[in-house]
XYZ file of C-alpha atoms in Angstrom:
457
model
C 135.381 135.170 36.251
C 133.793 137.269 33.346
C 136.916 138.369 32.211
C 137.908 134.926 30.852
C 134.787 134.598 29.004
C 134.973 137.827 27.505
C 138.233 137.745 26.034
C 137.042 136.106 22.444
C 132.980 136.954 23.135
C 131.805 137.707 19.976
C 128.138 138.960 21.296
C 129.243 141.155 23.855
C 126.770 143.864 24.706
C 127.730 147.524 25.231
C 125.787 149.921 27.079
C 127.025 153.777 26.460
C 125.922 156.396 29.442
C 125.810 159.815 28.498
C 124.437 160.443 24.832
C 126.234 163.717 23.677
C 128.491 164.571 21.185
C 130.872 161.871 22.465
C 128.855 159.091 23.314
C 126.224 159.029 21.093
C 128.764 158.587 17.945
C 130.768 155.964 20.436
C 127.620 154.101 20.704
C 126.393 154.493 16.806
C 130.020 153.548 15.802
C 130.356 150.235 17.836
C 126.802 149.613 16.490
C 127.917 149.635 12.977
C 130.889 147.534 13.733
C 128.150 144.378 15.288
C 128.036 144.484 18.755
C 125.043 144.956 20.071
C 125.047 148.552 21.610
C 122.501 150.168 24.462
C 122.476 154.086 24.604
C 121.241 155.435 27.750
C 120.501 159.220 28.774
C 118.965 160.495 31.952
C 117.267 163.320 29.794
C 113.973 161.352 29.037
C 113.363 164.289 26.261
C 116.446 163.418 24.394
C 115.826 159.334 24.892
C 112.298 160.019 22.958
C 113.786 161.937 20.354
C 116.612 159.451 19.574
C 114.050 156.027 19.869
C 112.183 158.486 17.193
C 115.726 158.728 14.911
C 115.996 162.227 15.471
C 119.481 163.740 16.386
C 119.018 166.619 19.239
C 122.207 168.419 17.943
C 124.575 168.227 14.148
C 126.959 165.450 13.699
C 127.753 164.881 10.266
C 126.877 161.418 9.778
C 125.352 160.559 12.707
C 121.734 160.579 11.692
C 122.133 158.107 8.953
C 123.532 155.679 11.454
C 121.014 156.335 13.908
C 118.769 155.460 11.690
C 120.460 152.364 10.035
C 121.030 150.688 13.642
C 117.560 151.878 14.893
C 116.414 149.414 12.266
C 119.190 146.583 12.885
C 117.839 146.157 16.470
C 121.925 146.833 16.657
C 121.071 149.788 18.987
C 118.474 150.409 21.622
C 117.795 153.901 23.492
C 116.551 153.851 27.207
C 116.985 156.066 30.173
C 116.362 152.999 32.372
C 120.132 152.717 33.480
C 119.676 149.572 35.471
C 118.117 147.570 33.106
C 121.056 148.894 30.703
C 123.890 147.275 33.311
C 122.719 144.417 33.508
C 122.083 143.959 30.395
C 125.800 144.602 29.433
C 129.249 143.082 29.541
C 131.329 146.390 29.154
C 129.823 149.902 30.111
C 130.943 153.220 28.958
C 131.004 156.415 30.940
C 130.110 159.434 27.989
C 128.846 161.529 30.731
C 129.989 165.447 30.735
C 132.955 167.415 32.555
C 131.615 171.182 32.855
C 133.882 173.481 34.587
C 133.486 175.012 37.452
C 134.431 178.984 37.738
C 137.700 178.428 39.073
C 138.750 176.263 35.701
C 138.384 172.924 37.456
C 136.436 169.668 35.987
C 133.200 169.262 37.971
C 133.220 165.794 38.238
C 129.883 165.494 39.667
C 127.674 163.618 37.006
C 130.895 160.784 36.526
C 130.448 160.416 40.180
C 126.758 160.188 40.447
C 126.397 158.143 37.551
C 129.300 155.692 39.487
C 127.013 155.188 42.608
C 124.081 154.584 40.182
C 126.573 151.418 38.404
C 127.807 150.274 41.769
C 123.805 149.702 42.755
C 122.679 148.277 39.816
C 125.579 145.791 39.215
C 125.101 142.050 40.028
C 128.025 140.745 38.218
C 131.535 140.955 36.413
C 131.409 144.075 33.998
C 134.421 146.561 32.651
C 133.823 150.155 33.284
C 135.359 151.719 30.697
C 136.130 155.752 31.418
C 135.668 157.503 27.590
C 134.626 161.839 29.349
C 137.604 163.774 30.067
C 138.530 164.213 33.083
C 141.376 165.347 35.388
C 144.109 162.212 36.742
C 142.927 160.402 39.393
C 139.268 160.398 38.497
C 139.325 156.427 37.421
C 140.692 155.815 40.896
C 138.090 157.360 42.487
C 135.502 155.658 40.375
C 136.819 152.643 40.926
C 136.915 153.598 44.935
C 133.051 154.003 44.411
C 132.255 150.883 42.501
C 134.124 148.369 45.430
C 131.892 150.230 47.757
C 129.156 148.153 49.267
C 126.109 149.313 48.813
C 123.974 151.346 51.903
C 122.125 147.563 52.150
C 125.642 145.376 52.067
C 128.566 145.225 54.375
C 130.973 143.669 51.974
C 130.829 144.149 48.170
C 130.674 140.284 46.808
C 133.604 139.047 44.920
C 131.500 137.960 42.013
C 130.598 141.757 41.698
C 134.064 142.520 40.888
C 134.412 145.371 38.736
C 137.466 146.310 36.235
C 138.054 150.068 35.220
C 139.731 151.388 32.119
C 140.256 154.545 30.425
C 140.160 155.074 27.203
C 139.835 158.894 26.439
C 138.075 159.828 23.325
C 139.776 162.021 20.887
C 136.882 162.805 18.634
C 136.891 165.799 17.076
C 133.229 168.135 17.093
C 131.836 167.703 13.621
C 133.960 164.471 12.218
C 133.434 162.649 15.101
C 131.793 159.611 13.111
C 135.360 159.960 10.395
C 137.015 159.758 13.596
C 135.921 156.752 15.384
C 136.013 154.987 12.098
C 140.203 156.364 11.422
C 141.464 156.893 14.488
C 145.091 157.709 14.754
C 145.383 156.386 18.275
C 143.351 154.450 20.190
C 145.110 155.064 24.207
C 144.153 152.213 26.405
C 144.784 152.769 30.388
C 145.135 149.141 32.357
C 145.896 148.405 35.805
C 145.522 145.624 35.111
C 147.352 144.089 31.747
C 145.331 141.083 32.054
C 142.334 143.019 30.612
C 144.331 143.777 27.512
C 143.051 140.850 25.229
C 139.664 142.209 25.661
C 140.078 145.347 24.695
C 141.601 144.634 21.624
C 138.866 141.944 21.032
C 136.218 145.076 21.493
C 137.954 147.030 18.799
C 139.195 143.631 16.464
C 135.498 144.449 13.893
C 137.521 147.844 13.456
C 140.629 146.985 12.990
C 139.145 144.415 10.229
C 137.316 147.252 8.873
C 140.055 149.289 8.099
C 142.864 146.900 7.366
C 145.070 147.457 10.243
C 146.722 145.829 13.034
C 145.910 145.972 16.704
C 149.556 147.059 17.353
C 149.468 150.323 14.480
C 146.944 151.904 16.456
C 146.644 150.493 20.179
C 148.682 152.114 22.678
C 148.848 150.980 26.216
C 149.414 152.458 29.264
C 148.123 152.882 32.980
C 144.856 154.685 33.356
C 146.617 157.831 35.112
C 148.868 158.004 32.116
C 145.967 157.726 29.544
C 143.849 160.659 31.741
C 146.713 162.480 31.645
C 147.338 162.280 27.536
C 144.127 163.317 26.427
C 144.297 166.777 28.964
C 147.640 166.874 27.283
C 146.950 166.586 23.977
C 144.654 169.619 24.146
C 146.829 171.788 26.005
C 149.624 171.523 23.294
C 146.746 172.081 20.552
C 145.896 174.896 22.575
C 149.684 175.614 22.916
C 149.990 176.169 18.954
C 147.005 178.479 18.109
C 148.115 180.865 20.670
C 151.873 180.802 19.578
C 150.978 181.232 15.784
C 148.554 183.901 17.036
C 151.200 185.790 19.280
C 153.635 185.892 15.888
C 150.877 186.922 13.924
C 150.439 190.236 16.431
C 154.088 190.915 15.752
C 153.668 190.317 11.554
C 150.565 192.862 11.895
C 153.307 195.585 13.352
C 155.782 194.911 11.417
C 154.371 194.669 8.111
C 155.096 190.541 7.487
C 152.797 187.893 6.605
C 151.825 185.415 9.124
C 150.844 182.553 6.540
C 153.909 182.919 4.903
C 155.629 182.061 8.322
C 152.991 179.278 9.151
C 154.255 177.957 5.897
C 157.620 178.154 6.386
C 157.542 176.772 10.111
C 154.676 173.987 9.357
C 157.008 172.558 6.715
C 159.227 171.580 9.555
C 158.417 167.708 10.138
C 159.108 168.491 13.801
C 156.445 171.146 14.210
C 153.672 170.033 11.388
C 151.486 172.149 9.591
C 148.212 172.058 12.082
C 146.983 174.073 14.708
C 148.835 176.693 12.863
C 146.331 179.122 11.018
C 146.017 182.542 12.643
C 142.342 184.091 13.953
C 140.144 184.679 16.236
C 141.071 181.937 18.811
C 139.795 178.532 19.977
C 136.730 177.960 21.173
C 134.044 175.185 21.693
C 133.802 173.087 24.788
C 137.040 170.826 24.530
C 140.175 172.654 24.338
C 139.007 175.592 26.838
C 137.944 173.457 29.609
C 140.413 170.647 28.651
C 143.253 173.607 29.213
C 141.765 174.995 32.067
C 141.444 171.439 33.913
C 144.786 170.843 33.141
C 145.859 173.806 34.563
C 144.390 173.218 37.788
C 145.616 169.957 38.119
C 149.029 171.160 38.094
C 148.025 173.647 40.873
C 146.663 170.840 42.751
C 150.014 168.931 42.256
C 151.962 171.267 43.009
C 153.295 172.087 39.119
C 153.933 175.236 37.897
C 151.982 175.371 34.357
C 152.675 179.128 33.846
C 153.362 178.326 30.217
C 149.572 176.963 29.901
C 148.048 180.301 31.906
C 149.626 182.253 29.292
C 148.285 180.652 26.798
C 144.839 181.065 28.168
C 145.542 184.669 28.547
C 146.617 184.983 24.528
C 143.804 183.123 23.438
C 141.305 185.366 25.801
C 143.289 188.423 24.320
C 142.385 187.636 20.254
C 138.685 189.356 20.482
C 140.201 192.460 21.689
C 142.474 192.842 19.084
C 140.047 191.456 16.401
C 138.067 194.461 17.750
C 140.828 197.322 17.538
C 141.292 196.197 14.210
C 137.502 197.248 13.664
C 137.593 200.513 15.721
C 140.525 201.338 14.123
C 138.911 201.390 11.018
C 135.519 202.437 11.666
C 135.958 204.437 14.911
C 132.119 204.814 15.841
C 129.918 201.804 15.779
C 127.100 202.970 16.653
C 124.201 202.694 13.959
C 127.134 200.976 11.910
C 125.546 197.859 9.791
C 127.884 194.858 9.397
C 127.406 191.247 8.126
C 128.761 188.143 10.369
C 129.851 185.538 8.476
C 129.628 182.421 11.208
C 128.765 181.816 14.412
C 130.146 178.220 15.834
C 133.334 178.035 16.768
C 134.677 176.187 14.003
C 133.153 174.673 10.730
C 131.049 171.720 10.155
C 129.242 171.834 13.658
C 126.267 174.697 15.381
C 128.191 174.354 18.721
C 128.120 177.675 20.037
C 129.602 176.914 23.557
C 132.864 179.677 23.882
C 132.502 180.523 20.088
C 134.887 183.529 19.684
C 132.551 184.716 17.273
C 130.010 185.208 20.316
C 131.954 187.245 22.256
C 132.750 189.785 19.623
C 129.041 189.908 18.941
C 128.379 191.084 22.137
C 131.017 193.148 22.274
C 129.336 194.786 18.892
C 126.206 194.908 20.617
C 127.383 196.946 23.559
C 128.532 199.363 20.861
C 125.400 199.562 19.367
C 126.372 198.299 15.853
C 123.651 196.191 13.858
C 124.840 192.950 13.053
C 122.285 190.837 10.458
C 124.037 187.374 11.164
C 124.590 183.832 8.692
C 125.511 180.720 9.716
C 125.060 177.208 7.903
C 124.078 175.619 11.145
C 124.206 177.501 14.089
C 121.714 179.820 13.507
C 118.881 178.123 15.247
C 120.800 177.152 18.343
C 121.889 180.990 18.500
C 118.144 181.960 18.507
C 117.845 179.286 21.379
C 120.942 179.914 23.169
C 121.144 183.538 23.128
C 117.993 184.818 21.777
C 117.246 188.108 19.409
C 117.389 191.719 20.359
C 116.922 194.730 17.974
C 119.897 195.100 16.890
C 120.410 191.477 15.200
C 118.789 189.668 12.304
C 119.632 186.535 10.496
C 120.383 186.239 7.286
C 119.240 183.493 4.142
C 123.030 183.609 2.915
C 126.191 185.095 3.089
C 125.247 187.460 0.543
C 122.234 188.852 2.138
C 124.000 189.402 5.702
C 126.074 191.849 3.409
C 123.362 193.914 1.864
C 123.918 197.646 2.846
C 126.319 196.497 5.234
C 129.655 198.401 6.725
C 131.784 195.627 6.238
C 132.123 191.743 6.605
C 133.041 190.172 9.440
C 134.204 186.537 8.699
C 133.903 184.701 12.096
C 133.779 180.919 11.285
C 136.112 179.401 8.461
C 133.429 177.771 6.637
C 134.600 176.866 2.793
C 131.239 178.222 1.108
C 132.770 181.600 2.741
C 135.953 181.216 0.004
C 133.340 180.675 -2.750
C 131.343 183.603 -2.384
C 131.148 185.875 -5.878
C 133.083 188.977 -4.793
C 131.633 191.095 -7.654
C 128.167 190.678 -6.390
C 129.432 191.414 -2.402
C 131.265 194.744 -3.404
C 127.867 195.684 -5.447
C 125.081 195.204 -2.197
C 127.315 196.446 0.284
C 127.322 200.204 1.534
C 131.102 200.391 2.733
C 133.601 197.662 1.173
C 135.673 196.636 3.907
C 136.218 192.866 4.871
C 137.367 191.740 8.606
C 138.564 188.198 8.177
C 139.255 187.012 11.707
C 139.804 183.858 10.340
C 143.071 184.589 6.989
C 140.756 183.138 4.630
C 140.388 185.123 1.682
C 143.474 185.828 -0.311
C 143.974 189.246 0.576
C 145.751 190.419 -2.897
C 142.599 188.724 -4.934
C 140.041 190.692 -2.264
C 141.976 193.693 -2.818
C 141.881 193.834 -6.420
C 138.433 193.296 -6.689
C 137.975 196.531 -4.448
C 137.635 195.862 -1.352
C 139.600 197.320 1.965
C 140.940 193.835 3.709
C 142.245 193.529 7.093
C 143.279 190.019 7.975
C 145.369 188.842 11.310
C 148.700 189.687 10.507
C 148.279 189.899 6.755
């Protein structure tokens, strides 16, 4: 069958489904490594843009690759997904995993886009499962793929298809670093025989960066490797609102939450990561990665209490970002204040549960003008969200502050640590910094004149 033929192919074809923030730097980065890679999107707007070499959202590094492989004939864009199968040897599944209200994955466009392969496939391919997704979902796309079609009444053996998951652990904004040094590459088989394969797929990469197939590969069954990636997030999730929680408690007591990040990060064991007080998580990932792992212990019958209360931590930070604020300034209304950042993290405009959102609606509802600065998000805000009178946007971090009430530092961008201090205190009306983010030196703000209120500094 295919799968002999493909273990040592050297001009296998890829075709990616789903061009987003994961698969359009899964398709650019297999591109760069020499196979010969087909992107394909259902959103005909976005397939126009990218045949054009225009990115539809930031991705540091993304661009220049589109258009390097644009021009390599490496990669192809189409939304024509049945020319794209057939085409192909191995075929990704990018597509995304929105939550429902009730925290669960919907599923829905994984599924769809299933019954679309199982019609359009004439021969041997590998399936490969890269979106996130709850356990059990490659089972149930592999249930829809040995499905006859409405026209069949037996699926033909040479139509055989393999499924394997391989979840992506790209992070927003180095997405491109990350495909090119992963840490990890989890492989889920049911079938071991399909090993060789893989590794052949990823063998330009490994070659690329000098390492073994063994330092990085790690394999498992695909239940496992759906599981690990839900997982992974959850304990990420885990630390922020644990070094958050102790940071409450160094606010009332008068300690100093970095200090103990510090201390406790230089423990091997624990790690220095995922522990810098703020605001909270946000983004797309690790809230609806938690939240679908939550609910697949409720629909397994395991008790992840420990997981709800991290939700309910993390939910809790904008409220007590926000005392913090009343506390200080006790009515907001006609109060002026400069928001430094508006994704929910640096080196990306995703928007999607940004922290710093929510407190700017809070601040709206209180009437307080907000004149807002972001390196990147600022025209997907506008988009998103829209204007009212009570928000303008800013040219830099300086101007936000101009006659201002105080600072509110939102987004831990580094240009934020670089700003000239003197210059701040001398346009603002009131100088008071917020940093929901501990990342000014509070003793260096201080001294320079300013009131500083930090996380549980």
């Amino acid at each position: 069958m295919g799968l002999i033929n493909m273990n040592h192919k050297t001009n296998m074809t890829l075709a990616v489904f789903g061009l987003g923030h994961v698969g359009l730097p899964t398709a650019l980065g297999f591109a760069d490594l020499g196979w010969n890679v087909i992107g394909v999107d259902s959103d005909r707007s976005k397939v126009e843009s990218l045949t054009k070499g225009h990115v539809p959202f930031f991705e540091d590094g993304v661009d220049s690759l589109l258009k390097k492989h644009l021009k390599s004939d490496k990669f192809v864009v189409s939304s024509d997904s049945n020319w794209a199968v057939n085409q192909a040897d191995i075929l990704f599944i990018c597509v995304a995993t929105p939550e429902y209200k009730d925290g669960s994955a919907d599923i829905s466009q994984i599924e769809n886009l299933a019954y679309q392969l199982r019609d359009s496939i004439k021969s041997y391919k590998i399936v490969i499962q890269k979106s996130t997704t709850p356990v059990n979902t490659a089972e149930k796309i592999r249930i829809i793929l040995s499905q006859p079609k409405e026209n069949e009444e037996v699926q033909s053996a040479d139509k055989f298809v393999d499924v394997v998951v391989i979840p992506e652990f790209l992070r927003e904004g180095k997405a491109i670093e990350d495909f090119f040094n992963p840490q990890r590459i989890v492989v889920g088989l049911d079938d071991m025989s399909l090993k060789e394969t893989i590794i052949n797929l990823y063998m330009p990469l490994f070659q690329k960066i000098g390492k073994e197939e063994q330092d990085l590969m790690i394999f498992t069954d695909t239940r496992s490797a759906e599981i690990s990636k839900n997982a992974a997030n959850s304990f990420l999730a885990t630390k922020l609102s644990f070094i958050n929680m102790v940071s409450d408690l160094c606010l009332k007591v008068g300690a100093n939450i970095d200090s103990v990040s510090r201390s406790i990060g230089a423990d091997p064991r624990i790690g220095t990561d995922f522990l810098k007080a703020g605001i909270g998580y946000g983004g797309e990932c690790l809230p609806k990665d938690l939240n679908s792992f939550i609910d697949s212990g409720k629909t397994n019958g395991v008790n992840f209490s420990i997981l709800e209360e991290v939700q309910k931590v993390n939910d809790n930070r904008v409220t007590v970002y926000l005392s913090q604020i009343k506390d200080t300034l006790p009515n907001l209304k006609d109060m002026s204040f400069a928001v430094w950042g508006l994704a929910f993290k640096p080196n990306t405009d995703e928007i999607r549960n940004s922290p710093a959102i929510n407190i700017i609606n809070k601040l709206i509802e209180e009437y307080a003008k907000l004149r807002l600065y972001d390196p990147l998000a600022m025209p997907v805000f506008k988009n998103q969200i829209g204007t009212s009178e009570l928000i303008s946007f800013a040219s830099d971090p300086i101007d936000a502050a101009v006659d201002s009430n105080g600072v509110l530092i939102l987004t831990d961008w580094p240009q934020f640590k670089e700003q000239d201090l003197s210059k701040l205190f001398q346009v603002m009306k009131t100088p008071i910094i917020f940093d929901g983010r501990n990342m000014l030196d509070r003793d260096f703000v201080t001294e320079s004149g300013f009131e500083y209120y930090g996380l549980g500094i």
